[in-house]
Amino acid sequence: MMKCRRLYPWFMTLALIAVASQLTLAEWSPPETLDDLPSLADLPELMTFADGSPVHNAVDWERRRDELKAMIQYYEYGHLPPRPDQVTFEDHTTGPIANCEGTEERLTLVIGSQDQLRMRIAVYKPHTDGKLPVIIREEHALGHIEEVPSILARGYLFVEFAREDLDPDEPDVIGRA
């Protein structure tokens, strides 16, 4: 079951690319139901526009990326909200990580000044200076990540956020996000 859950986003992305490559942008509109999505026997050509024309260069690729992003946002992730007027934080704590060369910071982001959205995050930082690559992961609860020591040992900054602060995993409950 766990392998299927981890592979699901990849299969969904491939399916969305398949849909994207079968439709032209001028013709594209969301289907009424999932049954209206085209059935494809093979994976679509990533370097082919939805209208069937090929991607020839970097400028074409930027257009193709925009085409794919529009469909992936519609089907899988949704569109980004507008940029908030402010982001602050509260409930800040810092401490060492057991059995690991790093520091854990926990804080609550307060997003927006009017309709405030609060989102808890944990930031795990190795004991090193300078810019670091970042891995961001959503979690049900903060602080239960077995991989933190190996991630920090490889020189990555790791951030997890509590997804249920944005949208609870309960039927018929719509979150603030």
mmCIF file of C-alpha atoms in Angstrom:
data_model
loop_
_atom_site.group_PDB
_atom_site.id
_atom_site.type_symbol
_atom_site.label_atom_id
_atom_site.label_comp_id
_atom_site.label_asym_id
_atom_site.label_seq_id
_atom_site.Cartn_x
_atom_site.Cartn_y
_atom_site.Cartn_z
ATOM 1 C CA MET A 1 0.000 0.000 0.000
ATOM 2 C CA MET A 2 2.800 2.417 0.904
ATOM 3 C CA LYS A 3 4.551 1.948 -2.452
ATOM 4 C CA CYS A 4 1.306 2.709 -4.273
ATOM 5 C CA ARG A 5 0.779 5.876 -2.236
ATOM 6 C CA ARG A 6 4.308 7.057 -3.030
ATOM 7 C CA LEU A 7 3.969 6.284 -6.738
ATOM 8 C CA TYR A 8 0.518 7.838 -7.100
ATOM 9 C CA PRO A 9 1.759 11.428 -7.688
ATOM 10 C CA TRP A 10 4.098 10.188 -10.436
ATOM 11 C CA PHE A 11 1.333 8.239 -12.169
ATOM 12 C CA MET A 12 -1.008 11.209 -11.848
ATOM 13 C CA THR A 13 1.590 13.536 -13.349
ATOM 14 C CA LEU A 14 2.168 11.164 -16.262
ATOM 15 C CA ALA A 15 -1.574 10.935 -16.812
ATOM 16 C CA LEU A 16 -1.823 14.713 -16.833
ATOM 17 C CA ILE A 17 1.012 14.958 -19.340
ATOM 18 C CA ALA A 18 -0.864 12.408 -21.427
ATOM 19 C CA VAL A 19 -3.979 14.546 -21.353
ATOM 20 C CA ALA A 20 -1.967 17.678 -22.081
ATOM 21 C CA SER A 21 -0.362 16.175 -25.159
ATOM 22 C CA GLN A 22 -3.696 15.089 -26.634
ATOM 23 C CA LEU A 23 -5.389 18.481 -26.491
ATOM 24 C CA THR A 24 -4.675 21.881 -27.995
ATOM 25 C CA LEU A 25 -4.665 24.922 -25.751
ATOM 26 C CA ALA A 26 -7.287 26.626 -27.902
ATOM 27 C CA GLU A 27 -9.533 23.582 -27.537
ATOM 28 C CA TRP A 28 -8.626 22.788 -23.955
ATOM 29 C CA SER A 29 -11.299 22.927 -21.342
ATOM 30 C CA PRO A 30 -11.715 20.754 -18.270
ATOM 31 C CA PRO A 31 -13.683 17.560 -18.846
ATOM 32 C CA GLU A 32 -17.095 17.184 -17.272
ATOM 33 C CA THR A 33 -16.095 13.890 -15.601
ATOM 34 C CA LEU A 34 -13.029 11.677 -15.306
ATOM 35 C CA ASP A 35 -14.639 9.346 -17.834
ATOM 36 C CA ASP A 36 -14.258 12.148 -20.405
ATOM 37 C CA LEU A 37 -10.447 11.998 -20.188
ATOM 38 C CA PRO A 38 -8.889 10.303 -23.227
ATOM 39 C CA SER A 39 -7.547 6.772 -22.844
ATOM 40 C CA LEU A 40 -3.947 6.397 -24.022
ATOM 41 C CA ALA A 41 -2.117 3.136 -24.678
ATOM 42 C CA ASP A 42 1.372 4.686 -24.467
ATOM 43 C CA LEU A 43 3.051 7.508 -22.630
ATOM 44 C CA PRO A 44 2.746 10.847 -24.429
ATOM 45 C CA GLU A 45 5.684 12.644 -25.981
ATOM 46 C CA LEU A 46 6.923 15.158 -23.440
ATOM 47 C CA MET A 47 8.543 17.269 -26.160
ATOM 48 C CA THR A 48 5.332 17.646 -28.183
ATOM 49 C CA PHE A 49 2.837 20.470 -27.696
ATOM 50 C CA ALA A 50 -0.806 19.665 -27.039
ATOM 51 C CA ASP A 51 -1.568 20.601 -30.658
ATOM 52 C CA GLY A 52 0.901 17.942 -31.875
ATOM 53 C CA SER A 53 3.715 20.273 -32.950
ATOM 54 C CA PRO A 54 7.225 19.464 -31.686
ATOM 55 C CA VAL A 55 9.317 21.427 -29.221
ATOM 56 C CA HIS A 56 12.383 22.660 -31.154
ATOM 57 C CA ASN A 57 14.278 24.943 -28.774
ATOM 58 C CA ALA A 58 14.444 26.511 -25.310
ATOM 59 C CA VAL A 59 11.781 29.107 -26.142
ATOM 60 C CA ASP A 60 9.418 26.339 -27.263
ATOM 61 C CA TRP A 61 10.182 24.395 -24.095
ATOM 62 C CA GLU A 62 9.177 27.375 -21.933
ATOM 63 C CA ARG A 63 5.826 27.436 -23.748
ATOM 64 C CA ARG A 64 5.434 23.658 -23.348
ATOM 65 C CA ARG A 65 6.211 23.947 -19.621
ATOM 66 C CA ASP A 66 3.505 26.595 -19.278
ATOM 67 C CA GLU A 67 1.088 24.302 -21.103
ATOM 68 C CA LEU A 68 1.867 21.391 -18.777
ATOM 69 C CA LYS A 69 1.787 23.552 -15.641
ATOM 70 C CA ALA A 70 -1.660 24.910 -16.509
ATOM 71 C CA MET A 71 -3.120 21.428 -16.778
ATOM 72 C CA ILE A 72 -1.290 20.039 -13.749
ATOM 73 C CA GLN A 73 -2.475 22.993 -11.670
ATOM 74 C CA TYR A 74 -6.030 22.420 -12.812
ATOM 75 C CA TYR A 75 -6.122 18.652 -12.269
ATOM 76 C CA GLU A 76 -3.719 17.961 -9.420
ATOM 77 C CA TYR A 77 -2.530 20.897 -7.335
ATOM 78 C CA GLY A 78 -4.912 23.776 -7.943
ATOM 79 C CA HIS A 79 -3.864 27.338 -8.651
ATOM 80 C CA LEU A 80 -1.686 29.343 -6.330
ATOM 81 C CA PRO A 81 -3.448 31.959 -4.241
ATOM 82 C CA PRO A 82 -2.358 35.579 -4.588
ATOM 83 C CA ARG A 83 0.789 36.604 -2.720
ATOM 84 C CA PRO A 84 -0.095 37.456 0.909
ATOM 85 C CA ASP A 85 0.427 41.008 2.093
ATOM 86 C CA GLN A 86 2.566 39.733 4.972
ATOM 87 C CA VAL A 87 4.019 36.580 6.485
ATOM 88 C CA THR A 88 5.112 36.539 10.126
ATOM 89 C CA PHE A 89 5.714 33.790 12.654
ATOM 90 C CA GLU A 90 4.902 32.957 16.253
ATOM 91 C CA ASP A 91 5.510 30.117 18.757
ATOM 92 C CA HIS A 92 9.180 29.826 17.794
ATOM 93 C CA THR A 93 11.297 27.129 19.485
ATOM 94 C CA THR A 94 14.819 25.916 18.680
ATOM 95 C CA GLY A 95 16.716 22.892 19.905
ATOM 96 C CA PRO A 96 19.226 20.184 19.036
ATOM 97 C CA ILE A 97 18.188 17.050 17.183
ATOM 98 C CA ALA A 98 18.871 13.815 19.094
ATOM 99 C CA ASN A 99 21.549 11.620 17.501
ATOM 100 C CA CYS A 100 22.103 14.126 14.717
ATOM 101 C CA GLU A 101 24.401 17.023 13.863
ATOM 102 C CA GLY A 102 21.708 19.613 13.355
ATOM 103 C CA THR A 103 19.139 21.962 14.819
ATOM 104 C CA GLU A 104 15.352 21.779 14.779
ATOM 105 C CA GLU A 105 13.255 24.945 14.682
ATOM 106 C CA ARG A 106 9.490 24.820 15.078
ATOM 107 C CA LEU A 107 7.312 27.779 14.342
ATOM 108 C CA THR A 108 3.867 28.760 13.212
ATOM 109 C CA LEU A 109 3.691 30.859 10.075
ATOM 110 C CA VAL A 110 0.976 33.527 10.145
ATOM 111 C CA ILE A 111 0.065 34.225 6.541
ATOM 112 C CA GLY A 112 -1.850 37.406 5.694
ATOM 113 C CA SER A 113 -2.880 40.349 7.847
ATOM 114 C CA GLN A 114 -6.671 40.184 7.447
ATOM 115 C CA ASP A 115 -7.829 36.573 7.017
ATOM 116 C CA GLN A 116 -4.891 34.965 8.764
ATOM 117 C CA LEU A 117 -3.899 31.420 7.940
ATOM 118 C CA ARG A 118 -1.702 29.644 10.477
ATOM 119 C CA MET A 119 0.567 26.832 9.362
ATOM 120 C CA ARG A 120 2.973 24.918 11.607
ATOM 121 C CA ILE A 121 6.379 24.050 10.177
ATOM 122 C CA ALA A 122 9.546 22.350 11.377
ATOM 123 C CA VAL A 123 12.923 23.316 9.918
ATOM 124 C CA TYR A 124 15.845 20.906 10.285
ATOM 125 C CA LYS A 125 19.237 22.494 9.580
ATOM 126 C CA PRO A 126 22.634 20.801 9.528
ATOM 127 C CA HIS A 127 25.480 22.497 11.399
ATOM 128 C CA THR A 128 26.942 24.245 8.349
ATOM 129 C CA ASP A 129 27.099 27.747 6.932
ATOM 130 C CA GLY A 130 26.149 29.026 3.515
ATOM 131 C CA LYS A 131 23.359 28.290 1.098
ATOM 132 C CA LEU A 132 21.779 24.855 1.283
ATOM 133 C CA PRO A 133 19.495 22.893 -1.023
ATOM 134 C CA VAL A 134 16.044 22.455 0.536
ATOM 135 C CA ILE A 135 13.637 19.534 0.672
ATOM 136 C CA ILE A 136 10.037 20.436 1.592
ATOM 137 C CA ARG A 137 7.603 17.723 2.650
ATOM 138 C CA GLU A 138 4.033 17.730 3.890
ATOM 139 C CA GLU A 139 3.221 15.647 6.930
ATOM 140 C CA HIS A 140 0.274 14.703 9.085
ATOM 141 C CA ALA A 141 2.209 15.579 12.247
ATOM 142 C CA LEU A 142 5.547 17.297 12.714
ATOM 143 C CA GLY A 143 8.665 15.627 14.060
ATOM 144 C CA HIS A 144 8.202 12.001 13.046
ATOM 145 C CA ILE A 145 10.596 11.856 10.108
ATOM 146 C CA GLU A 146 13.084 8.988 10.339
ATOM 147 C CA GLU A 147 15.088 10.311 7.395
ATOM 148 C CA VAL A 148 16.124 13.616 9.048
ATOM 149 C CA PRO A 149 19.610 12.441 10.151
ATOM 150 C CA SER A 150 20.513 11.109 6.693
ATOM 151 C CA ILE A 151 19.078 14.198 4.956
ATOM 152 C CA LEU A 152 21.099 16.553 7.160
ATOM 153 C CA ALA A 153 24.231 14.397 6.813
ATOM 154 C CA ARG A 154 24.008 14.961 3.058
ATOM 155 C CA GLY A 155 23.963 18.743 3.588
ATOM 156 C CA TYR A 156 20.288 19.465 2.930
ATOM 157 C CA LEU A 157 17.966 21.785 4.810
ATOM 158 C CA PHE A 158 14.701 19.923 5.456
ATOM 159 C CA VAL A 159 11.340 21.605 6.044
ATOM 160 C CA GLU A 160 8.105 19.829 6.870
ATOM 161 C CA PHE A 161 4.684 21.402 7.212
ATOM 162 C CA ALA A 162 1.494 20.164 8.850
ATOM 163 C CA ARG A 163 -0.879 19.645 5.921
ATOM 164 C CA GLU A 164 -3.953 19.427 8.119
ATOM 165 C CA ASP A 165 -3.439 23.056 9.128
ATOM 166 C CA LEU A 166 -4.329 23.851 5.524
ATOM 167 C CA ASP A 167 -6.959 21.197 4.840
ATOM 168 C CA PRO A 168 -7.946 18.519 7.400
ATOM 169 C CA ASP A 169 -7.978 14.869 6.291
ATOM 170 C CA GLU A 170 -11.624 14.448 7.161
ATOM 171 C CA PRO A 171 -14.560 13.836 4.854
ATOM 172 C CA ASP A 172 -16.824 16.806 4.242
ATOM 173 C CA VAL A 173 -14.416 19.242 5.949
ATOM 174 C CA ILE A 174 -12.960 22.086 3.921
ATOM 175 C CA GLY A 175 -9.818 23.675 5.332
ATOM 176 C CA ARG A 176 -8.961 27.340 5.467
ATOM 177 C CA ALA A 177 -6.561 27.063 2.563
#
